[in-house]
Coordinates of C-alpha atoms in Angstrom, one line a residue:
X256 CA 13.4 29.2 -2.5
X257 CA 12.0 30.2 1.2
X258 CA 8.7 28.6 0.2
X259 CA 10.0 25.3 -0.9
X260 CA 12.5 25.1 2.1
X261 CA 9.6 25.7 4.5
X262 CA 7.7 22.8 2.6
X263 CA 10.5 20.3 2.7
X264 CA 10.0 18.8 6.1
X265 CA 6.7 17.4 4.8
X266 CA 8.8 15.1 2.1
X267 CA 11.8 13.8 4.2
X268 CA 10.0 11.2 6.3
X269 CA 11.2 8.3 4.7
X270 CA 13.7 6.6 6.9
X271 CA 17.1 7.4 5.2
X272 CA 19.4 4.9 7.4
X273 CA 18.9 1.3 6.6
X274 CA 20.2 -1.3 8.4
X275 CA 20.2 -5.3 7.7
X276 CA 17.7 -6.6 9.9
X277 CA 17.7 -10.6 9.9
X278 CA 14.6 -11.2 11.7
X279 CA 12.5 -9.2 9.4
X280 CA 14.1 -10.8 6.5
X281 CA 13.4 -14.6 8.2
X282 CA 9.9 -13.2 8.5
X283 CA 9.7 -11.7 5.0
X284 CA 10.8 -15.3 3.6
X285 CA 8.6 -17.1 5.1
X286 CA 5.9 -16.1 2.8
X287 CA 8.2 -18.1 0.2
X288 CA 7.2 -21.7 2.3
X289 CA 3.8 -22.1 0.3
X290 CA 5.8 -22.1 -2.9
X291 CA 8.3 -24.2 -1.7
X292 CA 7.7 -26.5 -4.7
X293 CA 8.1 -24.4 -7.4
X294 CA 11.1 -22.6 -5.6
X295 CA 12.8 -26.0 -5.5
X296 CA 11.8 -26.8 -9.1
X297 CA 13.2 -23.2 -10.0
X298 CA 16.6 -24.4 -8.3
X299 CA 16.9 -27.3 -10.3
X300 CA 16.4 -25.5 -13.3
X301 CA 19.0 -23.1 -12.3
X302 CA 21.7 -25.7 -11.1
X303 CA 21.2 -27.8 -14.5
X304 CA 21.7 -24.5 -16.7
X305 CA 25.0 -23.9 -14.6
X306 CA 26.7 -26.7 -15.1
X307 CA 25.7 -27.2 -18.7
X308 CA 27.2 -23.6 -19.0
X309 CA 30.4 -24.7 -17.2
X310 CA 31.1 -28.0 -19.0
X311 CA 31.0 -25.8 -22.5
X312 CA 34.9 -25.0 -21.7
X313 CA 36.0 -28.1 -20.3
X314 CA 34.7 -29.6 -23.8
X315 CA 36.7 -26.9 -25.4
X316 CA 39.8 -27.8 -23.6
X317 CA 39.3 -31.5 -24.4
X318 CA 38.9 -30.8 -28.2
X319 CA 42.2 -27.9 -28.4
X320 CA 44.4 -30.6 -26.5
X321 CA 43.2 -34.1 -27.5
X322 CA 40.9 -34.3 -30.9
X323 CA 42.5 -30.9 -32.9
X324 CA 45.9 -31.8 -32.5
X325 CA 45.3 -35.6 -33.7
X326 CA 43.2 -34.3 -36.5
X327 CA 40.0 -36.8 -35.0
X328 CA 37.4 -35.2 -36.8
X329 CA 34.9 -37.3 -35.5
X330 CA 36.2 -36.4 -31.8
X331 CA 35.6 -32.7 -32.8
X332 CA 32.1 -33.2 -34.2
X333 CA 30.9 -35.1 -30.9
X334 CA 32.6 -32.3 -28.8
X335 CA 30.6 -29.4 -31.2
X336 CA 27.5 -31.5 -30.6
X337 CA 27.9 -31.8 -27.1
X338 CA 28.8 -27.9 -26.8
X339 CA 25.5 -27.3 -28.7
X340 CA 23.5 -29.4 -26.4
X341 CA 25.0 -28.1 -23.6
X342 CA 24.3 -24.6 -24.8
X343 CA 20.7 -25.5 -25.7
X344 CA 20.0 -26.8 -22.2
X345 CA 21.6 -24.0 -20.7
X346 CA 19.2 -21.9 -22.5
X347 CA 16.0 -23.6 -22.0
X348 CA 16.3 -24.2 -18.4
X349 CA 17.5 -20.5 -18.0
X350 CA 14.4 -19.6 -19.5
X351 CA 12.4 -22.2 -17.5
X352 CA 14.3 -20.8 -14.3
X353 CA 13.1 -17.3 -14.9
X354 CA 9.9 -17.9 -15.7
X355 CA 9.5 -19.9 -12.5
X356 CA 11.1 -17.5 -10.2
X357 CA 9.1 -14.4 -11.8
X358 CA 6.2 -16.5 -11.1
X359 CA 7.2 -17.3 -7.6
X360 CA 8.1 -14.0 -7.0
X361 CA 4.9 -12.2 -8.3
X362 CA 2.6 -14.8 -6.2
X363 CA 4.7 -13.6 -2.9
X364 CA 4.4 -10.2 -3.5
X365 CA 0.5 -11.0 -4.3
X366 CA 0.5 -12.6 -1.0
X367 CA 2.1 -9.5 0.8
X368 CA 0.3 -7.0 -0.9
X369 CA -3.2 -9.0 0.0
X370 CA -2.2 -9.6 3.7
X371 CA -1.4 -5.8 4.0
X372 CA -4.6 -4.7 1.9
X373 CA -6.9 -7.2 4.1
X374 CA -5.0 -6.0 7.2
X375 CA -5.4 -2.1 6.4
X376 CA -9.2 -2.7 5.5
X377 CA -9.8 -3.7 9.1
X378 CA -8.2 -1.5 11.2
X379 CA -10.2 1.2 12.9
X380 CA -10.7 4.6 12.2
X381 CA -8.3 6.1 14.7
X382 CA -5.3 4.4 12.2
X383 CA -6.7 6.7 9.3
X384 CA -6.6 9.6 11.7
X385 CA -3.3 9.0 12.6
X386 CA -2.0 8.0 8.8
X387 CA -2.6 9.5 5.4
X388 CA -3.7 8.2 2.3
X389 CA -0.4 8.7 0.7
X390 CA 1.5 7.0 3.7
X391 CA -0.5 3.8 3.2
X392 CA -0.5 3.9 -0.1
X393 CA 3.2 3.7 0.0
X394 CA 2.9 0.9 2.0
X395 CA 1.1 -1.1 0.1
X396 CA 2.7 -0.1 -3.6
X397 CA 5.9 1.3 -3.0
X398 CA 7.1 -0.5 -0.4
X399 CA 6.0 -4.0 -1.9
X400 CA 7.5 -3.0 -5.2
X401 CA 11.0 -2.6 -3.5
X402 CA 11.0 -6.6 -2.7
X403 CA 10.3 -7.4 -6.4
X404 CA 13.9 -7.9 -7.5
X405 CA 14.9 -9.7 -4.5
X406 CA 11.8 -12.2 -4.9
X407 CA 11.4 -12.2 -8.8
X408 CA 15.4 -12.6 -9.6
X409 CA 17.4 -11.9 -6.3
X410 CA 17.4 -15.0 -4.7
X411 CA 17.6 -17.4 -7.1
X412 CA 20.5 -15.4 -9.1
X413 CA 22.4 -15.3 -5.9
X414 CA 21.9 -18.8 -5.6
X415 CA 23.1 -19.2 -9.3
X416 CA 25.7 -16.9 -9.1
X417 CA 27.0 -18.6 -5.7
X418 CA 26.9 -22.0 -7.6
X419 CA 28.7 -20.5 -10.7
X420 CA 31.5 -19.2 -8.6
X421 CA 32.1 -22.4 -6.3
X422 CA 31.6 -24.7 -9.5
X423 CA 34.1 -22.8 -11.6
X424 CA 36.4 -22.4 -8.6
X425 CA 36.5 -26.2 -8.5
X426 CA 37.2 -27.0 -11.7
X427 CA 40.0 -24.4 -12.1
X428 CA 41.7 -26.0 -9.0
X429 CA 41.0 -29.6 -10.5
X430 CA 42.2 -28.7 -13.8
X431 CA 45.7 -27.1 -12.6
X432 CA 45.8 -26.1 -9.0
X433 CA 49.1 -23.7 -9.7
X434 CA 47.5 -21.8 -12.2
X435 CA 44.1 -21.3 -10.2
X436 CA 46.1 -20.1 -7.2
X437 CA 47.9 -17.6 -9.2
X438 CA 44.9 -16.2 -11.2
X439 CA 42.8 -15.8 -7.9
X440 CA 45.7 -13.7 -6.5
X441 CA 43.6 -10.5 -7.9
X442 CA 40.7 -11.3 -5.7
X443 CA 42.4 -9.4 -2.4
X444 CA 42.7 -6.2 -5.1
X445 CA 38.9 -6.8 -5.7
X446 CA 37.9 -7.1 -2.7
X447 CA 39.8 -3.6 -1.3
X448 CA 37.9 -1.9 -4.3
X449 CA 34.8 -3.5 -3.1
X450 CA 34.8 -2.5 0.6
X451 CA 36.3 1.1 -0.4
X452 CA 33.2 1.6 -2.7
X453 CA 30.2 0.1 -1.1
X454 CA 29.7 2.0 1.6
X455 CA 29.6 5.4 -0.9
X456 CA 27.3 3.6 -3.4
X457 CA 24.6 2.5 -0.4
X458 CA 24.7 6.1 0.8
X459 CA 24.2 7.6 -2.4
X460 CA 21.5 5.3 -3.6
X461 CA 19.7 5.5 -0.1
X462 CA 19.9 9.2 -0.7
X463 CA 18.4 8.9 -4.4
X464 CA 15.3 6.6 -2.9
X465 CA 14.7 9.6 -0.3
X466 CA 14.5 12.2 -3.0
X467 CA 12.1 10.0 -5.3
X468 CA 9.9 9.7 -1.9
X469 CA 9.9 13.5 -1.5
X470 CA 8.8 13.4 -5.4
X471 CA 6.2 11.2 -4.9
X472 CA 4.8 12.9 -1.9
X473 CA 4.6 16.3 -3.6
X474 CA 3.0 15.0 -6.6
X475 CA 0.5 13.3 -4.5
X476 CA -0.4 16.6 -2.8
X477 CA -0.7 18.5 -5.8
X478 CA -3.0 16.2 -7.4
X479 CA -5.1 16.1 -4.2
X480 CA -5.4 19.4 -3.8
X481 CA -5.5 20.9 -7.7
X482 CA -9.0 22.7 -6.4
X483 CA -7.2 24.7 -4.3
X484 CA -3.9 25.4 -6.2
X485 CA -6.1 26.7 -9.1
X486 CA -8.3 28.6 -6.9
X487 CA -5.2 30.3 -5.2
X488 CA -3.4 30.2 -8.8
X489 CA -0.5 28.7 -7.4
X490 CA 0.4 26.7 -10.5
X491 CA 3.6 29.0 -11.2
X492 CA 5.0 28.7 -7.8
X493 CA 4.1 25.0 -7.4
X494 CA 6.1 24.7 -10.9
X495 CA 8.9 26.0 -9.1
X496 CA 8.9 23.8 -6.1
X497 CA 8.5 21.0 -8.3
X498 CA 11.3 21.9 -10.7
X499 CA 13.5 22.2 -7.5
X500 CA 12.6 18.6 -6.2
X501 CA 13.2 17.1 -9.5
X502 CA 16.3 18.7 -9.8
X503 CA 17.1 17.1 -6.4
X504 CA 16.2 13.6 -7.8
X505 CA 18.5 14.1 -10.9
X506 CA 21.4 15.5 -9.2
X507 CA 21.3 12.8 -6.3
X508 CA 21.1 9.9 -9.3
X509 CA 23.7 11.5 -11.5
X510 CA 26.1 11.3 -8.1
X511 CA 24.8 7.8 -7.3
X512 CA 25.6 6.8 -11.1
X513 CA 28.9 8.3 -11.1
X514 CA 30.3 6.5 -7.9
X515 CA 28.3 3.3 -8.9
X516 CA 30.2 3.5 -12.3
X517 CA 33.6 3.2 -10.2
X518 CA 32.5 -0.5 -9.5
X519 CA 32.1 -1.9 -12.6
X520 CA 35.4 -0.8 -14.1
X521 CA 37.0 -1.9 -11.0
X522 CA 35.7 -5.7 -11.8
X523 CA 37.0 -5.3 -15.8
X524 CA 40.3 -4.2 -14.6
X525 CA 40.4 -6.8 -12.1
X526 CA 39.4 -9.4 -14.6
X527 CA 42.1 -8.1 -17.0
X528 CA 44.5 -8.7 -14.5
X529 CA 43.4 -12.1 -13.7
X530 CA 43.6 -12.9 -17.7
X531 CA 47.3 -11.5 -18.0
X532 CA 48.2 -13.3 -15.2
X533 CA 46.7 -16.5 -16.8
X534 CA 48.5 -15.8 -19.9
X535 CA 51.7 -14.8 -18.2
X536 CA 52.2 -17.7 -16.0
X537 CA 50.3 -20.1 -18.0
X538 CA 53.0 -19.3 -20.7
X539 CA 55.5 -20.3 -18.5
X540 CA 53.8 -23.3 -17.1
X541 CA 53.6 -24.4 -21.0
X542 CA 57.2 -24.6 -21.2
X543 CA 58.1 -25.8 -17.5
X544 CA 55.4 -28.7 -16.8
X545 CA 53.4 -29.2 -20.0
X546 CA 50.2 -26.9 -19.2
X547 CA 48.3 -27.0 -22.7
X548 CA 46.7 -24.7 -24.6
X549 CA 43.5 -25.9 -23.8
X550 CA 43.9 -25.5 -20.3
X551 CA 44.8 -21.7 -20.8
X552 CA 41.9 -21.4 -22.8
X553 CA 39.5 -23.1 -20.4
X554 CA 40.8 -20.7 -17.7
X555 CA 40.2 -17.8 -19.7
X556 CA 36.4 -18.7 -20.1
X557 CA 36.1 -20.0 -16.4
X558 CA 37.5 -16.5 -15.4
X559 CA 35.1 -14.8 -17.5
X560 CA 32.2 -17.0 -15.7
X561 CA 33.7 -16.0 -12.4
X562 CA 33.8 -12.1 -12.4
X563 CA 30.6 -12.2 -14.4
X564 CA 28.2 -13.3 -11.2
X565 CA 30.7 -11.0 -8.8
X566 CA 28.5 -7.5 -9.8
X567 CA 25.1 -9.5 -9.0
X568 CA 26.3 -10.8 -5.7
X569 CA 27.9 -7.3 -4.5
X570 CA 24.9 -5.5 -5.3
X571 CA 22.7 -8.3 -3.3
X572 CA 23.7 -6.8 -0.2
X573 CA 22.0 -3.6 -1.2
X574 CA 19.0 -5.7 -2.2
X575 CA 18.9 -7.0 1.4
X576 CA 19.4 -3.3 3.0
X577 CA 16.1 -2.3 1.0
X578 CA 14.2 -5.6 1.3
X579 CA 15.1 -5.3 5.5
X580 CA 13.6 -1.6 5.4
X581 CA 10.8 -2.2 3.4
X582 CA 9.8 -5.2 5.3
X583 CA 10.2 -3.7 8.3
X584 CA 7.8 -1.0 7.4
X585 CA 4.9 -3.5 6.1
X586 CA 5.5 -5.4 9.3
X587 CA 5.2 -2.5 11.3
X588 CA 1.4 -2.0 9.9
X589 CA 0.7 -5.7 9.9
X590 CA 1.7 -5.6 13.8
X591 CA -1.0 -2.8 14.5
X592 CA -4.2 -4.2 15.9
X593 CA -7.6 -2.9 15.3
X594 CA -8.9 -1.1 18.2
X595 CA -12.1 -2.0 17.3
X596 CA -12.7 -5.6 17.6
X597 CA -15.3 -7.7 17.1
X598 CA -16.3 -10.2 20.2
X599 CA -15.4 -13.4 20.4
X600 CA -18.7 -14.9 20.7
X601 CA -20.9 -12.0 18.9
X602 CA -24.7 -11.3 19.4
X603 CA -26.4 -11.2 16.1
X604 CA -29.4 -8.9 16.4
X605 CA -32.2 -9.4 13.7
X606 CA -34.1 -6.1 14.4
X607 CA -34.4 -2.9 16.5
X608 CA -36.9 -3.2 18.7
X609 CA -36.9 -0.8 21.6
X610 CA -34.2 2.0 22.3
X611 CA -30.9 3.2 21.9
X612 CA -28.8 4.4 25.5
X613 CA -26.0 6.1 26.2
X614 CA -24.6 5.7 29.6
X615 CA -21.9 7.9 31.2
X616 CA -19.8 7.7 28.1
X617 CA -16.6 9.4 28.1
X618 CA -14.5 9.6 24.8
X619 CA -11.1 11.2 23.5
X620 CA -9.7 10.4 20.3
X621 CA -6.0 11.4 22.3
X622 CA -5.2 10.2 26.0
X623 CA -7.5 12.3 28.4
X624 CA -8.2 14.9 25.9
X625 CA -11.8 14.2 26.1
X626 CA -14.4 15.2 23.4
X627 CA -17.5 13.8 25.3
X628 CA -17.6 13.9 29.1
X629 CA -20.2 11.8 31.1
X630 CA -22.7 11.7 28.0
X631 CA -25.9 10.0 29.1
X632 CA -29.3 9.9 26.7
X633 CA -31.9 7.8 25.3
X634 CA -33.4 7.0 21.9
X635 CA -36.3 5.9 21.8
X636 CA -37.6 3.4 18.8
X637 CA -39.2 5.6 15.9
X638 CA -38.4 8.9 17.0
X639 CA -36.1 11.5 15.4
X640 CA -33.3 12.8 17.7
X641 CA -31.4 15.8 16.8
X642 CA -27.9 16.9 18.0
X643 CA -27.3 20.5 17.9
X644 CA -24.6 22.6 18.9
X645 CA -21.3 24.7 17.7
X646 CA -18.4 23.1 15.6
X647 CA -16.5 20.8 18.0
X648 CA -19.0 20.1 20.5
X649 CA -19.1 16.5 20.2
X650 CA -22.1 15.9 17.6
X651 CA -20.3 13.9 15.0
X652 CA -18.5 12.0 17.7
X653 CA -21.5 10.5 19.1
X654 CA -22.9 9.4 15.7
X655 CA -19.4 7.8 15.0
X656 CA -19.6 6.2 18.6
X657 CA -23.2 5.0 17.9
X658 CA -21.8 3.3 14.5
X659 CA -18.6 2.1 16.6
X660 CA -16.5 3.4 14.4
X661 CA -14.9 4.0 18.0
X662 CA -15.2 3.0 21.2
X663 CA -15.8 5.0 24.7
X664 CA -12.9 4.9 27.0
X665 CA -15.5 4.9 29.9
X666 CA -19.2 4.3 29.9
X667 CA -21.5 2.2 27.4
X668 CA -23.7 2.5 24.3
X669 CA -26.3 -0.3 24.6
X670 CA -29.0 -1.4 22.0
X671 CA -32.2 -3.2 23.1
X672 CA -30.0 -3.4 26.1
X673 CA -27.1 -5.2 24.6
X674 CA -23.6 -3.5 24.5
X675 CA -22.7 -2.6 21.2
X676 CA -19.2 -4.3 22.0
X677 CA -21.3 -7.8 22.0
X678 CA -23.0 -6.9 19.0
X679 CA -21.5 -8.8 15.5
X680 CA -20.2 -5.9 13.0
X681 CA -22.5 -7.6 10.5
X682 CA -25.9 -7.2 12.2
X683 CA -25.1 -3.7 13.6
X684 CA -24.0 -2.3 10.1
X685 CA -27.2 -3.8 8.8
X686 CA -29.2 -2.1 11.6
X687 CA -27.6 1.4 11.2
X688 CA -27.3 3.2 7.8
X689 CA -25.3 6.5 7.8
X690 CA -25.4 9.4 5.1
X691 CA -22.3 11.8 5.8
X692 CA -21.7 15.4 5.2
X693 CA -19.2 14.7 2.2
X694 CA -21.0 11.9 -0.3
X695 CA -18.6 9.8 -1.7
X696 CA -18.9 8.0 -4.9
X697 CA -16.3 5.1 -6.2
X698 CA -15.4 4.7 -10.0
X699 CA -17.8 2.5 -11.2
X700 CA -21.5 3.0 -12.4
X701 CA -24.5 4.9 -11.0
X702 CA -26.1 1.3 -10.0
X703 CA -22.7 -0.5 -8.8
X704 CA -22.8 2.6 -6.3
X705 CA -26.3 1.9 -5.0
X706 CA -25.7 -1.6 -4.9
X707 CA -22.1 -1.5 -2.8
X708 CA -23.7 -2.3 0.1
X709 CA -26.0 -4.9 -1.1
X710 CA -24.8 -6.0 -4.0
X711 CA -27.2 -9.5 -4.5
X712 CA -30.5 -7.0 -4.7
X713 CA -32.2 -6.8 -7.8
X714 CA -32.3 -4.2 -10.6
X715 CA -35.9 -4.1 -9.9
X716 CA -35.3 -3.1 -5.9
X717 CA -32.8 -0.2 -6.9
X718 CA -35.3 1.6 -9.2
X719 CA -38.1 1.4 -6.6
X720 CA -35.7 2.8 -4.1
X721 CA -34.6 5.6 -6.7
X722 CA -38.4 6.5 -7.5
X723 CA -39.2 6.5 -3.8
X724 CA -36.7 9.1 -3.5
X725 CA -37.6 10.8 -6.6
X726 CA -34.3 10.4 -8.5
X727 CA -35.0 7.7 -10.9
X728 CA -35.8 10.3 -13.5
X729 CA -32.8 12.4 -13.4
X730 CA -30.7 9.1 -13.3
X731 CA -32.6 7.8 -16.4
X732 CA -31.9 10.8 -18.4
X733 CA -28.4 10.2 -18.2
X734 CA -26.8 9.1 -21.4
X735 CA -26.3 5.5 -20.2
X736 CA -28.8 5.6 -17.6
X737 CA -28.3 3.5 -14.4
X738 CA -25.2 2.1 -16.2
X739 CA -23.4 5.3 -16.7
X740 CA -20.1 5.8 -15.3
X741 CA -18.9 7.8 -12.6
X742 CA -15.3 9.0 -12.0
X743 CA -13.9 8.6 -8.6
X744 CA -15.8 10.4 -6.3
X745 CA -18.4 11.2 -8.4
X746 CA -17.1 14.3 -10.1
X747 CA -19.5 13.9 -13.0
X748 CA -22.6 14.8 -10.6
X749 CA -23.7 17.8 -9.1
X750 CA -23.2 17.6 -4.8
X751 CA -27.1 16.9 -4.5
X752 CA -27.2 14.4 -7.2
X753 CA -24.3 12.4 -5.1
X754 CA -26.2 12.9 -2.2
X755 CA -29.2 11.6 -3.5
X756 CA -27.4 8.2 -4.7
X757 CA -25.3 7.9 -1.3
X758 CA -29.0 7.9 0.3
X759 CA -30.1 5.5 -2.0
X760 CA -27.4 3.4 -1.5
X761 CA -28.3 3.4 2.3
X762 CA -32.1 2.8 1.9
X763 CA -31.5 -0.1 -0.1
X764 CA -30.3 -1.6 2.8
X765 CA -33.4 -0.3 4.7
X766 CA -32.1 -0.1 7.9
X767 CA -33.9 0.7 10.9
X768 CA -31.8 3.4 12.5
X769 CA -30.4 6.4 10.4
X770 CA -27.7 8.8 11.0
X771 CA -27.6 12.0 9.3
X772 CA -24.4 13.7 9.7
X773 CA -24.6 17.1 8.2
X774 CA -26.1 15.5 5.3
X775 CA -27.3 19.1 3.7
X776 CA -24.7 21.1 4.9
X777 CA -22.8 21.5 1.8
X778 CA -25.7 22.0 -0.8
X779 CA -26.9 24.6 -2.5
X780 CA -30.7 25.7 -1.9
X781 CA -31.9 24.1 -4.6
X782 CA -29.8 20.7 -4.1
X783 CA -31.2 21.0 -0.1
X784 CA -34.8 21.4 -1.3
X785 CA -34.5 17.9 -3.4
X786 CA -32.4 16.0 -0.9
X787 CA -34.5 17.3 2.4
X788 CA -37.7 15.8 -0.1
X789 CA -36.2 12.4 -0.2
X790 CA -35.1 12.7 3.7
X791 CA -38.3 13.3 4.8
X792 CA -39.8 10.1 2.9
X793 CA -36.9 8.4 4.6
X794 CA -37.2 9.4 8.1
X795 CA -40.8 8.4 8.3
X796 CA -41.2 5.5 10.8
X797 CA -37.5 5.6 11.4
X798 CA -35.7 6.1 14.3
X799 CA -32.8 8.9 13.1
X800 CA -30.4 10.6 14.8
X801 CA -29.8 14.0 13.0
X802 CA -26.6 16.2 13.3
X803 CA -27.2 19.7 11.5
X804 CA -26.8 23.3 11.9
X805 CA -29.8 24.4 10.4
X806 CA -32.9 25.2 12.2
X807 CA -35.4 23.6 9.5
X808 CA -33.6 20.4 9.7
X809 CA -34.0 20.1 13.4
X810 CA -36.9 22.0 14.6
X811 CA -39.2 19.0 14.2
X812 CA -37.1 16.7 16.2
X813 CA -39.0 14.7 19.0
X814 CA -35.7 15.4 20.9
X815 CA -32.8 17.6 20.1
X816 CA -29.6 17.3 22.4
X817 CA -27.7 20.8 22.8
X818 CA -24.0 19.9 23.2
X819 CA -21.4 22.5 24.4
X820 CA -17.4 21.1 25.0
X821 CA -18.1 17.9 25.1
X822 CA -21.3 17.8 27.5
X823 CA -24.9 17.7 27.2
X824 CA -26.5 21.3 28.3
X825 CA -30.0 21.2 27.2
X826 CA -32.4 18.6 26.2
X827 CA -36.0 19.0 24.8
X828 CA -38.1 19.5 21.6
X829 CA -38.2 22.7 20.0
X830 CA -40.7 24.9 21.9
X831 CA -39.4 23.7 25.1
X832 CA -35.9 25.2 24.2
X833 CA -37.0 28.0 23.0
X834 CA -38.9 28.9 26.1
X835 CA -35.9 28.1 28.0
X836 CA -34.0 30.8 26.2
X837 CA -31.0 29.1 26.6
X838 CA -27.6 27.9 24.5
X839 CA -30.4 26.7 21.9
X840 CA -32.5 29.5 22.0
X841 CA -29.6 31.8 21.0
X842 CA -28.1 29.3 18.3
X843 CA -31.6 29.8 16.7
X844 CA -31.6 33.7 17.1
X845 CA -28.2 33.9 15.6
X846 CA -29.0 31.9 12.8
X847 CA -32.4 34.0 12.2
X848 CA -30.2 37.3 12.2
X849 CA -28.2 35.6 9.7
X850 CA -30.6 34.8 7.7
X851 CA -32.3 38.2 7.9
X852 CA -29.0 39.9 7.2
X853 CA -28.4 37.7 4.3

């Protein structure tokens, strides 16, 4: 219990108090504008279906009051034919209404989800630093899904139900004003029940949504961390926590259903009371001023059609509450501006010609907590520059700034004298290739993964790159060669094989500048040798920025920059830095001692 209790705050991050926020709903409904013709056509079908449905009781009244007493068989046949026709029109128009409403709703959801996905794709790395994958996924999937009922059925249904209520009421008052007035005397009773139960229903379903959110969060976390779970044999403990989480869902759901169950019977009771009033008062009117049997039958039918939509309308407010909360979270993401923006008039660079310059660069991931402090250095074309230092010294940050995943708060970074902020994203990404410590492959074939950055490349180009890197043979030996499917993150392959495929993906673009961020750090000895052999071919005659802890990787660099607490402490080649007997020397000695000890 204490274990799960300690974890519960992680799962209770979703908003639990919903308020109806009209501006968000107005903005949400703007997504309907491109489909206004489809929506109008849906409403036409809806109106025709409603009218056809409400004509039937009146036709029945005419049959009972006029044609049946006179035994007018022809009139009865005509009424029967008209009722069948009204039923046919109602069903056909209802079918078309449902199809169009769902089509329009799904297109709106498609547009909202696409807008979210497109926007998130262009957000800066800082956004992903602050938000977990699960939280982002919830915005694109869950929050948009909660709008499904509102857009596919909710809006059209509420208009249908309002139309039914209004038309039925008008017809009932036109048939007999007194009987209608007495019949609707039960409405205050219904409103009292509605206001008494609405808040309780709303509160309980909010709790259900929060518990389901907790459940989704816990499942996502467990699937993501399954290797750690099994490594620490946590299955039994996690199963206990999961049982508590799903128990919470079950109990909150049953409580909500119990409270919600009060409302439907209340509607039935109100409807029954209304029907009894019609019969009781109607029978009196039959004797007093000639209310007909057909009128009573019509009133009962209209009353049934009156109460049917009431439940839907009463639930519509809850739909609006959920939609308001979801739209707030959706628009909250859409309102986030990318911190890294392309210049309005970007410079397109065809090739890297001379040098890279860092000039007095200061950078902080959080305000004023600088991880780089007044960093300045140059990288000449065709040279290999290594970044050395302990973990957290700022090496990877320099690589991220060079790739312009972030912008420095102060100072500037230039390529051939042009500030990175002025260079177009497309040409900058074409100039710079990055091989990261953790290789990432997408679900699909090996060929698709290699072609990821250059999908228009020919298969012959892919084979040429793979042969150059020495990986063509191992790929060809797989069951389907280059068409072999790999699962998410390439779990079918060894880490070394995944890294080589990622390297092939980079090399297919043939970038003049290459960033190697701990590219061999997570590899075993044999895989490291394979990758190092490939890297030695790739790095030849190319400008390279290498981040590595291992001496064997960086000792041949033209320039080694030693970082400590965000500052450059030493610069020079391997021999020069060894002679200084400073930080770099101590790093090398500690590594040599570790190797000897092992």
